[in-house]
PDB file of C-alpha atoms and ligand atoms in Angstrom:
ATOM      1  CA  MET A 139      96.674 141.557 137.026  1.00  0.00           C
ATOM      2  CA  ASP A 140      93.009 141.163 137.975  1.00  0.00           C
ATOM      3  CA  GLU A 141      92.467 137.412 137.865  1.00  0.00           C
ATOM      4  CA  ALA A 142      88.703 137.847 138.123  1.00  0.00           C
ATOM      5  CA  ASP A 143      88.655 139.846 134.869  1.00  0.00           C
ATOM      6  CA  PRO A 144      88.164 137.404 131.966  1.00  0.00           C
ATOM      7  CA  ARG A 145      89.360 139.930 129.366  1.00  0.00           C
ATOM      8  CA  ALA A 146      92.582 140.519 131.280  1.00  0.00           C
ATOM      9  CA  MET A 147      93.139 136.805 131.781  1.00  0.00           C
ATOM     10  CA  GLY A 148      92.445 136.100 128.094  1.00  0.00           C
ATOM     11  CA  LEU A 149      95.119 138.596 127.072  1.00  0.00           C
ATOM     12  CA  PHE A 150      97.504 137.326 129.722  1.00  0.00           C
ATOM     13  CA  PHE A 151      97.300 133.842 128.217  1.00  0.00           C
ATOM     14  CA  GLU A 152      97.455 135.208 124.671  1.00  0.00           C
ATOM     15  CA  VAL A 153     100.841 136.644 125.643  1.00  0.00           C
ATOM     16  CA  PHE A 154     102.129 133.710 127.701  1.00  0.00           C
ATOM     17  CA  GLU A 155     100.974 130.747 125.596  1.00  0.00           C
ATOM     18  CA  SER A 156     103.272 131.778 122.749  1.00  0.00           C
ATOM     19  CA  LEU A 157     106.458 132.280 124.798  1.00  0.00           C
ATOM     20  CA  PRO A 158     109.377 129.814 124.952  1.00  0.00           C
ATOM     21  CA  ARG A 159     108.909 129.792 128.729  1.00  0.00           C
ATOM     22  CA  GLN A 160     106.441 131.215 131.203  1.00  0.00           C
ATOM     23  CA  GLY A 161     108.937 132.262 133.862  1.00  0.00           C
ATOM     24  CA  PRO A 162     112.635 133.054 134.270  1.00  0.00           C
ATOM     25  CA  GLY A 163     115.152 130.270 133.693  1.00  0.00           C
ATOM     26  CA  ASN A 164     117.343 128.792 130.988  1.00  0.00           C
ATOM     27  CA  ARG A 165     119.085 125.682 129.775  1.00  0.00           C
ATOM     28  CA  ALA A 166     122.405 126.384 131.530  1.00  0.00           C
ATOM     29  CA  CYS A 167     120.702 126.853 134.914  1.00  0.00           C
ATOM     30  CA  ALA A 168     118.666 123.677 134.513  1.00  0.00           C
ATOM     31  CA  ARG A 169     121.864 121.787 133.677  1.00  0.00           C
ATOM     32  CA  ARG A 170     123.626 123.238 136.717  1.00  0.00           C
ATOM     33  CA  ALA A 171     120.715 122.230 138.967  1.00  0.00           C
ATOM     34  CA  LEU A 172     120.575 118.722 137.509  1.00  0.00           C
ATOM     35  CA  ASP A 173     124.323 118.351 138.102  1.00  0.00           C
ATOM     36  CA  LEU A 174     123.693 119.104 141.781  1.00  0.00           C
ATOM     37  CA  CYS A 175     121.418 116.046 141.997  1.00  0.00           C
ATOM     38  CA  ARG A 176     123.880 113.449 143.195  1.00  0.00           C
ATOM     39  CA  ASP A 177     123.192 109.733 142.944  1.00  0.00           C
ATOM     40  CA  LEU A 178     120.190 109.861 140.644  1.00  0.00           C
ATOM     41  CA  PRO A 179     119.449 106.404 139.277  1.00  0.00           C
ATOM     42  CA  SER A 180     120.554 105.903 135.686  1.00  0.00           C
ATOM     43  CA  SER A 181     116.958 106.070 134.427  1.00  0.00           C
ATOM     44  CA  PRO A 182     115.172 108.283 136.951  1.00  0.00           C
ATOM     45  CA  ARG A 183     111.432 108.759 137.213  1.00  0.00           C
ATOM     46  CA  VAL A 184     110.931 112.535 137.056  1.00  0.00           C
ATOM     47  CA  LEU A 185     107.929 114.737 137.856  1.00  0.00           C
ATOM     48  CA  ASP A 186     107.866 118.320 136.504  1.00  0.00           C
ATOM     49  CA  LEU A 187     105.305 120.406 138.399  1.00  0.00           C
ATOM     50  CA  GLY A 188     103.905 123.582 136.824  1.00  0.00           C
ATOM     51  CA  CYS A 189     105.668 122.692 133.582  1.00  0.00           C
ATOM     52  CA  GLY A 190     104.066 125.451 131.472  1.00  0.00           C
ATOM     53  CA  THR A 191     104.801 124.772 127.809  1.00  0.00           C
ATOM     54  CA  GLY A 192     107.685 122.567 128.935  1.00  0.00           C
ATOM     55  CA  ALA A 193     110.999 124.335 128.181  1.00  0.00           C
ATOM     56  CA  GLN A 194     112.648 122.598 131.135  1.00  0.00           C
ATOM     57  CA  THR A 195     110.749 119.345 130.533  1.00  0.00           C
ATOM     58  CA  LEU A 196     112.444 119.111 127.144  1.00  0.00           C
ATOM     59  CA  HIS A 197     115.890 119.745 128.638  1.00  0.00           C
ATOM     60  CA  LEU A 198     115.287 117.005 131.195  1.00  0.00           C
ATOM     61  CA  ALA A 199     114.070 114.676 128.446  1.00  0.00           C
ATOM     62  CA  GLU A 200     117.340 115.263 126.622  1.00  0.00           C
ATOM     63  CA  TRP A 201     119.557 114.700 129.683  1.00  0.00           C
ATOM     64  CA  THR A 202     117.796 111.809 131.411  1.00  0.00           C
ATOM     65  CA  SER A 203     116.743 108.467 130.023  1.00  0.00           C
ATOM     66  CA  GLY A 204     113.949 107.519 132.425  1.00  0.00           C
ATOM     67  CA  SER A 205     110.322 108.594 132.255  1.00  0.00           C
ATOM     68  CA  ILE A 206     109.032 112.110 132.871  1.00  0.00           C
ATOM     69  CA  LEU A 207     105.562 113.199 133.894  1.00  0.00           C
ATOM     70  CA  ALA A 208     104.949 116.937 133.342  1.00  0.00           C
ATOM     71  CA  ILE A 209     101.913 118.523 134.945  1.00  0.00           C
ATOM     72  CA  ASP A 210     100.337 121.950 134.585  1.00  0.00           C
ATOM     73  CA  SER A 211      96.929 123.335 135.488  1.00  0.00           C
ATOM     74  CA  HIS A 212      96.511 125.404 132.288  1.00  0.00           C
ATOM     75  CA  PRO A 213      95.256 123.063 129.514  1.00  0.00           C
ATOM     76  CA  PRO A 214      96.565 125.084 126.508  1.00  0.00           C
ATOM     77  CA  PHE A 215     100.132 124.963 127.928  1.00  0.00           C
ATOM     78  CA  VAL A 216      99.832 121.195 128.302  1.00  0.00           C
ATOM     79  CA  ALA A 217      98.366 120.831 124.799  1.00  0.00           C
ATOM     80  CA  ARG A 218     101.331 122.723 123.336  1.00  0.00           C
ATOM     81  CA  LEU A 219     103.794 120.508 125.207  1.00  0.00           C
ATOM     82  CA  GLN A 220     101.934 117.356 124.148  1.00  0.00           C
ATOM     83  CA  ALA A 221     102.219 118.450 120.508  1.00  0.00           C
ATOM     84  CA  THR A 222     105.952 119.137 120.945  1.00  0.00           C
ATOM     85  CA  LEU A 223     106.505 115.742 122.582  1.00  0.00           C
ATOM     86  CA  ALA A 224     104.625 113.930 119.834  1.00  0.00           C
ATOM     87  CA  ALA A 225     106.502 115.807 117.093  1.00  0.00           C
ATOM     88  CA  GLY A 226     109.828 115.030 118.775  1.00  0.00           C
ATOM     89  CA  GLY A 227     109.053 111.328 119.175  1.00  0.00           C
ATOM     90  CA  LEU A 228     109.336 111.675 122.965  1.00  0.00           C
ATOM     91  CA  SER A 229     105.953 110.328 124.012  1.00  0.00           C
ATOM     92  CA  PRO A 230     105.143 108.118 125.836  1.00  0.00           C
ATOM     93  CA  ARG A 231     108.478 108.211 127.719  1.00  0.00           C
ATOM     94  CA  VAL A 232     107.713 111.861 128.433  1.00  0.00           C
ATOM     95  CA  GLU A 233     104.085 112.576 129.197  1.00  0.00           C
ATOM     96  CA  ALA A 234     102.266 115.873 129.774  1.00  0.00           C
ATOM     97  CA  MET A 235      99.058 116.019 131.743  1.00  0.00           C
ATOM     98  CA  VAL A 236      96.632 118.652 133.030  1.00  0.00           C
ATOM     99  CA  GLY A 237      96.537 118.601 136.809  1.00  0.00           C
ATOM    100  CA  ASN A 238      96.656 120.601 140.007  1.00  0.00           C
ATOM    101  CA  MET A 239      99.846 120.010 141.981  1.00  0.00           C
ATOM    102  CA  ASP A 240      97.833 120.542 145.106  1.00  0.00           C
ATOM    103  CA  ARG A 241      95.547 117.610 144.316  1.00  0.00           C
ATOM    104  CA  LEU A 242      97.661 114.956 142.669  1.00  0.00           C
ATOM    105  CA  GLU A 243      96.633 111.363 142.843  1.00  0.00           C
ATOM    106  CA  LEU A 244     100.014 109.782 142.261  1.00  0.00           C
ATOM    107  CA  PRO A 245     101.513 106.861 144.176  1.00  0.00           C
ATOM    108  CA  ALA A 246     103.528 107.885 147.248  1.00  0.00           C
ATOM    109  CA  GLY A 247     107.298 107.483 147.023  1.00  0.00           C
ATOM    110  CA  SER A 248     107.218 106.888 143.277  1.00  0.00           C
ATOM    111  CA  PHE A 249     109.575 109.596 141.966  1.00  0.00           C
ATOM    112  CA  ASP A 250     113.366 109.985 142.019  1.00  0.00           C
ATOM    113  CA  LEU A 251     113.252 113.683 141.165  1.00  0.00           C
ATOM    114  CA  VAL A 252     110.615 116.412 141.445  1.00  0.00           C
ATOM    115  CA  TRP A 253     111.432 119.457 139.309  1.00  0.00           C
ATOM    116  CA  SER A 254     109.566 122.755 139.428  1.00  0.00           C
ATOM    117  CA  GLU A 255     110.608 126.086 137.910  1.00  0.00           C
ATOM    118  CA  GLY A 256     108.721 129.174 139.010  1.00  0.00           C
ATOM    119  CA  ALA A 257     105.552 127.388 140.059  1.00  0.00           C
ATOM    120  CA  PHE A 258     105.677 126.417 143.759  1.00  0.00           C
ATOM    121  CA  TYR A 259     104.685 129.926 144.834  1.00  0.00           C
ATOM    122  CA  ASN A 260     101.186 129.210 143.517  1.00  0.00           C
ATOM    123  CA  ILE A 261     100.514 126.924 146.469  1.00  0.00           C
ATOM    124  CA  GLY A 262     103.275 128.139 148.816  1.00  0.00           C
ATOM    125  CA  ILE A 263     106.687 126.564 149.389  1.00  0.00           C
ATOM    126  CA  ASP A 264     105.871 124.687 152.596  1.00  0.00           C
ATOM    127  CA  LYS A 265     102.882 122.962 151.063  1.00  0.00           C
ATOM    128  CA  ALA A 266     104.789 122.218 147.856  1.00  0.00           C
ATOM    129  CA  LEU A 267     107.696 120.705 149.805  1.00  0.00           C
ATOM    130  CA  GLY A 268     105.215 118.601 151.777  1.00  0.00           C
ATOM    131  CA  ILE A 269     103.815 117.273 148.500  1.00  0.00           C
ATOM    132  CA  CYS A 270     107.342 116.469 147.311  1.00  0.00           C
ATOM    133  CA  GLN A 271     108.049 114.626 150.572  1.00  0.00           C
ATOM    134  CA  GLY A 272     105.091 112.378 149.842  1.00  0.00           C
ATOM    135  CA  LEU A 273     105.871 111.765 146.172  1.00  0.00           C
ATOM    136  CA  LEU A 274     109.627 111.225 146.438  1.00  0.00           C
ATOM    137  CA  ARG A 275     111.234 108.020 147.510  1.00  0.00           C
ATOM    138  CA  PRO A 276     113.541 108.450 150.524  1.00  0.00           C
ATOM    139  CA  GLY A 277     116.755 109.991 149.175  1.00  0.00           C
ATOM    140  CA  GLY A 278     114.851 111.383 146.174  1.00  0.00           C
ATOM    141  CA  HIS A 279     115.701 114.862 144.883  1.00  0.00           C
ATOM    142  CA  VAL A 280     113.786 118.091 144.505  1.00  0.00           C
ATOM    143  CA  ALA A 281     114.989 120.960 142.283  1.00  0.00           C
ATOM    144  CA  PHE A 282     112.951 124.158 142.151  1.00  0.00           C
ATOM    145  CA  THR A 283     113.173 127.892 141.599  1.00  0.00           C
ATOM    146  CA  ASP A 284     111.457 130.506 143.651  1.00  0.00           C
ATOM    147  CA  ALA A 285     111.388 134.296 143.885  1.00  0.00           C
ATOM    148  CA  VAL A 286     113.423 135.695 146.780  1.00  0.00           C
ATOM    149  CA  TRP A 287     114.171 139.147 148.162  1.00  0.00           C
ATOM    150  CA  ARG A 288     117.760 140.261 147.762  1.00  0.00           C
ATOM    151  CA  LYS A 289     117.559 143.646 149.513  1.00  0.00           C
ATOM    152  CA  GLU A 290     115.534 145.108 152.381  1.00  0.00           C
ATOM    153  CA  ASP A 291     112.727 147.640 151.863  1.00  0.00           C
ATOM    154  CA  PRO A 292     111.864 147.218 148.191  1.00  0.00           C
ATOM    155  CA  PRO A 293     110.143 150.112 146.374  1.00  0.00           C
ATOM    156  CA  GLU A 294     106.356 150.020 146.699  1.00  0.00           C
ATOM    157  CA  GLN A 295     105.844 149.031 143.064  1.00  0.00           C
ATOM    158  CA  VAL A 296     108.107 146.014 143.504  1.00  0.00           C
ATOM    159  CA  GLU A 297     106.469 144.911 146.718  1.00  0.00           C
ATOM    160  CA  ALA A 298     103.022 145.204 145.112  1.00  0.00           C
ATOM    161  CA  SER A 299     104.082 143.113 142.131  1.00  0.00           C
ATOM    162  CA  PHE A 300     104.924 140.194 144.444  1.00  0.00           C
ATOM    163  CA  ALA A 301     101.605 140.325 146.287  1.00  0.00           C
ATOM    164  CA  ASP A 302     100.793 136.919 144.734  1.00  0.00           C
ATOM    165  CA  TYR A 303     103.867 135.368 146.388  1.00  0.00           C
ATOM    166  CA  PRO A 304     102.669 134.841 149.945  1.00  0.00           C
ATOM    167  CA  GLY A 305     105.486 134.492 152.457  1.00  0.00           C
ATOM    168  CA  MET A 306     108.197 135.417 149.946  1.00  0.00           C
ATOM    169  CA  GLY A 307     111.467 135.588 151.895  1.00  0.00           C
ATOM    170  CA  ARG A 308     115.184 135.735 151.355  1.00  0.00           C
ATOM    171  CA  ALA A 309     117.141 132.722 150.106  1.00  0.00           C
ATOM    172  CA  GLU A 310     118.134 131.926 153.729  1.00  0.00           C
ATOM    173  CA  ASP A 311     114.447 131.692 154.686  1.00  0.00           C
ATOM    174  CA  VAL A 312     113.855 129.137 151.941  1.00  0.00           C
ATOM    175  CA  LEU A 313     116.907 127.158 153.081  1.00  0.00           C
ATOM    176  CA  ALA A 314     115.427 126.986 156.594  1.00  0.00           C
ATOM    177  CA  ARG A 315     112.112 125.782 155.169  1.00  0.00           C
ATOM    178  CA  ILE A 316     113.884 123.124 153.113  1.00  0.00           C
ATOM    179  CA  GLU A 317     115.613 121.751 156.228  1.00  0.00           C
ATOM    180  CA  LYS A 318     112.432 121.963 158.284  1.00  0.00           C
ATOM    181  CA  GLY A 319     110.521 120.165 155.534  1.00  0.00           C
ATOM    182  CA  GLY A 320     112.713 117.071 155.897  1.00  0.00           C
ATOM    183  CA  PHE A 321     115.234 117.768 153.126  1.00  0.00           C
ATOM    184  CA  THR A 322     118.999 118.163 153.035  1.00  0.00           C
ATOM    185  CA  LEU A 323     120.244 120.990 150.855  1.00  0.00           C
ATOM    186  CA  LEU A 324     122.592 120.022 148.024  1.00  0.00           C
ATOM    187  CA  GLY A 325     123.112 123.513 146.634  1.00  0.00           C
ATOM    188  CA  HIS A 326     121.511 126.750 145.487  1.00  0.00           C
ATOM    189  CA  PHE A 327     122.335 129.595 143.117  1.00  0.00           C
ATOM    190  CA  THR A 328     120.792 132.806 141.783  1.00  0.00           C
ATOM    191  CA  LEU A 329     119.538 132.859 138.193  1.00  0.00           C
ATOM    192  CA  PRO A 330     121.693 135.235 136.114  1.00  0.00           C
ATOM    193  CA  ASP A 331     120.162 138.215 134.350  1.00  0.00           C
ATOM    194  CA  GLU A 332     120.095 136.496 130.935  1.00  0.00           C
ATOM    195  CA  ALA A 333     117.812 133.826 132.406  1.00  0.00           C
ATOM    196  CA  TRP A 334     115.198 136.575 132.823  1.00  0.00           C
ATOM    197  CA  TRP A 335     115.631 138.075 129.381  1.00  0.00           C
ATOM    198  CA  ASP A 336     116.645 135.631 126.648  1.00  0.00           C
ATOM    199  CA  ASP A 337     113.730 133.197 126.752  1.00  0.00           C
ATOM    200  CA  PHE A 338     111.278 135.181 128.841  1.00  0.00           C
ATOM    201  CA  TYR A 339     111.135 138.979 129.042  1.00  0.00           C
ATOM    202  CA  THR A 340     112.576 139.694 125.574  1.00  0.00           C
ATOM    203  CA  PRO A 341     110.066 137.444 123.733  1.00  0.00           C
ATOM    204  CA  MET A 342     107.344 138.667 126.108  1.00  0.00           C
ATOM    205  CA  THR A 343     108.069 142.307 125.261  1.00  0.00           C
ATOM    206  CA  ARG A 344     108.010 141.474 121.531  1.00  0.00           C
ATOM    207  CA  ARG A 345     104.750 139.594 121.882  1.00  0.00           C
ATOM    208  CA  ILE A 346     103.146 142.524 123.727  1.00  0.00           C
ATOM    209  CA  GLU A 347     104.257 144.866 120.929  1.00  0.00           C
ATOM    210  CA  ALA A 348     102.697 142.567 118.298  1.00  0.00           C
ATOM    211  CA  LEU A 349      99.450 142.395 120.250  1.00  0.00           C
ATOM    212  CA  ARG A 350      99.419 146.206 120.560  1.00  0.00           C
ATOM    213  CA  GLN A 351      99.146 146.282 116.762  1.00  0.00           C
ATOM    214  CA  LYS A 352      96.466 143.590 116.747  1.00  0.00           C
ATOM    215  CA  TYR A 353      94.379 145.450 119.349  1.00  0.00           C
ATOM    216  CA  ALA A 354      95.033 148.995 118.090  1.00  0.00           C
ATOM    217  CA  GLY A 355      92.070 151.191 119.098  1.00  0.00           C
ATOM    218  CA  ASP A 356      90.847 148.721 121.746  1.00  0.00           C
ATOM    219  CA  GLU A 357      91.532 150.784 124.870  1.00  0.00           C
ATOM    220  CA  GLU A 358      90.664 147.989 127.268  1.00  0.00           C
ATOM    221  CA  ALA A 359      93.062 145.524 125.643  1.00  0.00           C
ATOM    222  CA  LEU A 360      95.810 148.139 125.370  1.00  0.00           C
ATOM    223  CA  GLY A 361      95.400 148.920 129.081  1.00  0.00           C
ATOM    224  CA  VAL A 362      95.920 145.243 129.962  1.00  0.00           C
ATOM    225  CA  LEU A 363      98.958 145.033 127.663  1.00  0.00           C
ATOM    226  CA  ASP A 364     100.423 148.158 129.323  1.00  0.00           C
ATOM    227  CA  GLU A 365     100.029 146.466 132.663  1.00  0.00           C
ATOM    228  CA  LEU A 366     101.773 143.317 131.445  1.00  0.00           C
ATOM    229  CA  ALA A 367     104.603 145.398 129.959  1.00  0.00           C
ATOM    230  CA  ARG A 368     105.306 146.871 133.381  1.00  0.00           C
ATOM    231  CA  GLU A 369     106.857 143.648 134.700  1.00  0.00           C
ATOM    232  CA  PRO A 370     109.911 143.522 132.404  1.00  0.00           C
ATOM    233  CA  ARG A 371     110.366 147.267 132.788  1.00  0.00           C
ATOM    234  CA  MET A 372     110.297 146.910 136.560  1.00  0.00           C
ATOM    235  CA  HIS A 373     112.891 144.175 136.342  1.00  0.00           C
ATOM    236  CA  ARG A 374     115.216 146.398 134.321  1.00  0.00           C
ATOM    237  CA  GLU A 375     114.852 149.198 136.834  1.00  0.00           C
ATOM    238  CA  TYR A 376     114.613 147.376 140.159  1.00  0.00           C
ATOM    239  CA  GLY A 377     115.945 143.868 139.457  1.00  0.00           C
ATOM    240  CA  GLU A 378     118.558 144.126 142.203  1.00  0.00           C
ATOM    241  CA  TRP A 379     115.856 143.999 144.894  1.00  0.00           C
ATOM    242  CA  TYR A 380     114.661 140.502 144.030  1.00  0.00           C
ATOM    243  CA  GLY A 381     115.802 137.414 142.188  1.00  0.00           C
ATOM    244  CA  TYR A 382     114.989 133.864 141.325  1.00  0.00           C
ATOM    245  CA  GLU A 383     116.939 131.225 143.188  1.00  0.00           C
ATOM    246  CA  PHE A 384     117.411 127.592 142.170  1.00  0.00           C
ATOM    247  CA  PHE A 385     117.353 125.216 145.150  1.00  0.00           C
ATOM    248  CA  VAL A 386     118.351 121.558 145.001  1.00  0.00           C
ATOM    249  CA  ALA A 387     117.750 119.257 147.962  1.00  0.00           C
ATOM    250  CA  ARG A 388     117.333 115.644 148.869  1.00  0.00           C
ATOM    251  CA  ARG A 389     114.623 113.959 150.895  1.00  0.00           C
ATOM    252  CA  ARG A 390     116.158 112.704 154.110  1.00  0.00           C
ATOM    253  CA  VAL A 391     116.110 108.962 154.409  1.00  0.00           C
TER     254      VAL A 391
HETATM  255  N1  SAH B 335     107.915 125.911 134.598  1.00  0.00           N
HETATM  256  C1  SAH B 335     107.498 126.748 133.494  1.00  0.00           C
HETATM  257  C2  SAH B 335     106.248 127.560 133.812  1.00  0.00           C
HETATM  258  C3  SAH B 335     106.388 128.536 134.964  1.00  0.00           C
HETATM  259  S1  SAH B 335     104.968 129.585 135.168  1.00  0.00           S
HETATM  260  C4  SAH B 335     108.622 127.640 133.076  1.00  0.00           C
HETATM  261  O1  SAH B 335     109.515 127.911 133.905  1.00  0.00           O
HETATM  262  O2  SAH B 335     108.613 128.117 131.953  1.00  0.00           O
HETATM  263  C5  SAH B 335     104.079 128.730 136.444  1.00  0.00           C
HETATM  264  C6  SAH B 335     103.214 127.593 135.918  1.00  0.00           C
HETATM  265  O3  SAH B 335     102.538 126.970 137.003  1.00  0.00           O
HETATM  266  C7  SAH B 335     102.132 128.047 134.941  1.00  0.00           C
HETATM  267  O4  SAH B 335     102.270 127.300 133.762  1.00  0.00           O
HETATM  268  C8  SAH B 335     100.821 127.726 135.663  1.00  0.00           C
HETATM  269  O5  SAH B 335      99.790 127.324 134.774  1.00  0.00           O
HETATM  270  C9  SAH B 335     101.248 126.593 136.575  1.00  0.00           C
HETATM  271  N2  SAH B 335     100.416 126.397 137.777  1.00  0.00           N
HETATM  272  C10 SAH B 335      99.906 127.348 138.595  1.00  0.00           C
HETATM  273  N3  SAH B 335      99.246 126.781 139.624  1.00  0.00           N
HETATM  274  C11 SAH B 335      99.334 125.433 139.445  1.00  0.00           C
HETATM  275  C12 SAH B 335      98.838 124.304 140.166  1.00  0.00           C
HETATM  276  N4  SAH B 335      98.144 124.451 141.289  1.00  0.00           N
HETATM  277  N5  SAH B 335      99.100 123.076 139.684  1.00  0.00           N
HETATM  278  C13 SAH B 335      99.820 122.912 138.540  1.00  0.00           C
HETATM  279  N6  SAH B 335     100.309 123.946 137.814  1.00  0.00           N
HETATM  280  C14 SAH B 335     100.075 125.186 138.264  1.00  0.00           C
END
């Protein structure tokens, strides 16, 4: 995806803004990760970084009774989540805000849990964990997913598709970074295949098909849609080479 091409980016968002989620994950995995967070206070203060349209924010809102701040850098995602929160009577306990996780002006040590599904790669894991260190109280939890390699020597197409994931390693590499970053691991697990398809690649494939009708005859748009359609196809063919891993850890006291 050429991020400097406004037409391509426009179509990218036209696909992604309508999806239930903007990355792999599902309700069962979020529940499993939350269950790994031991000793959360009864009404935790939660920060959801790179929340997208907020699929996981809404799960957390259902399962926790404290306040949640959800942040994403793409304003239309945040607007959609704000509308959902208002319609569900969840605001102001749950708040969505436009922001860059790399430049947050939030009080140090003010969160019990930082959550982030499929978003830390945008700034790199080490930096993201450093930000969590600052924002979490000692003993606070971080739960995040990240892409990891599962087999050596991936096909060229697969390697190229993860060019935007600088320093992508295996799960063991992330575990080492978690420890080095001042956290104690509580657990980790690989997202199952349905977490890629049910709420993400299946609706994405359908959306691309619908937009192919809308843009019939527009070769430029169809070319961008073809490119977007490659990702789910690649996952079907080469999914064993890479995965998404949920990591749950605790800031050392
Ligand atoms: N957590 C959501 C969205 C994952 S996609 C889900 O799992 O469905 C990654 C998200 O990170 C996108 O919504 C993107 O807009 C957001 N993002 C990318 N860089 C960011 C940054 N620097 N600060 C905040 N959000 C960012």
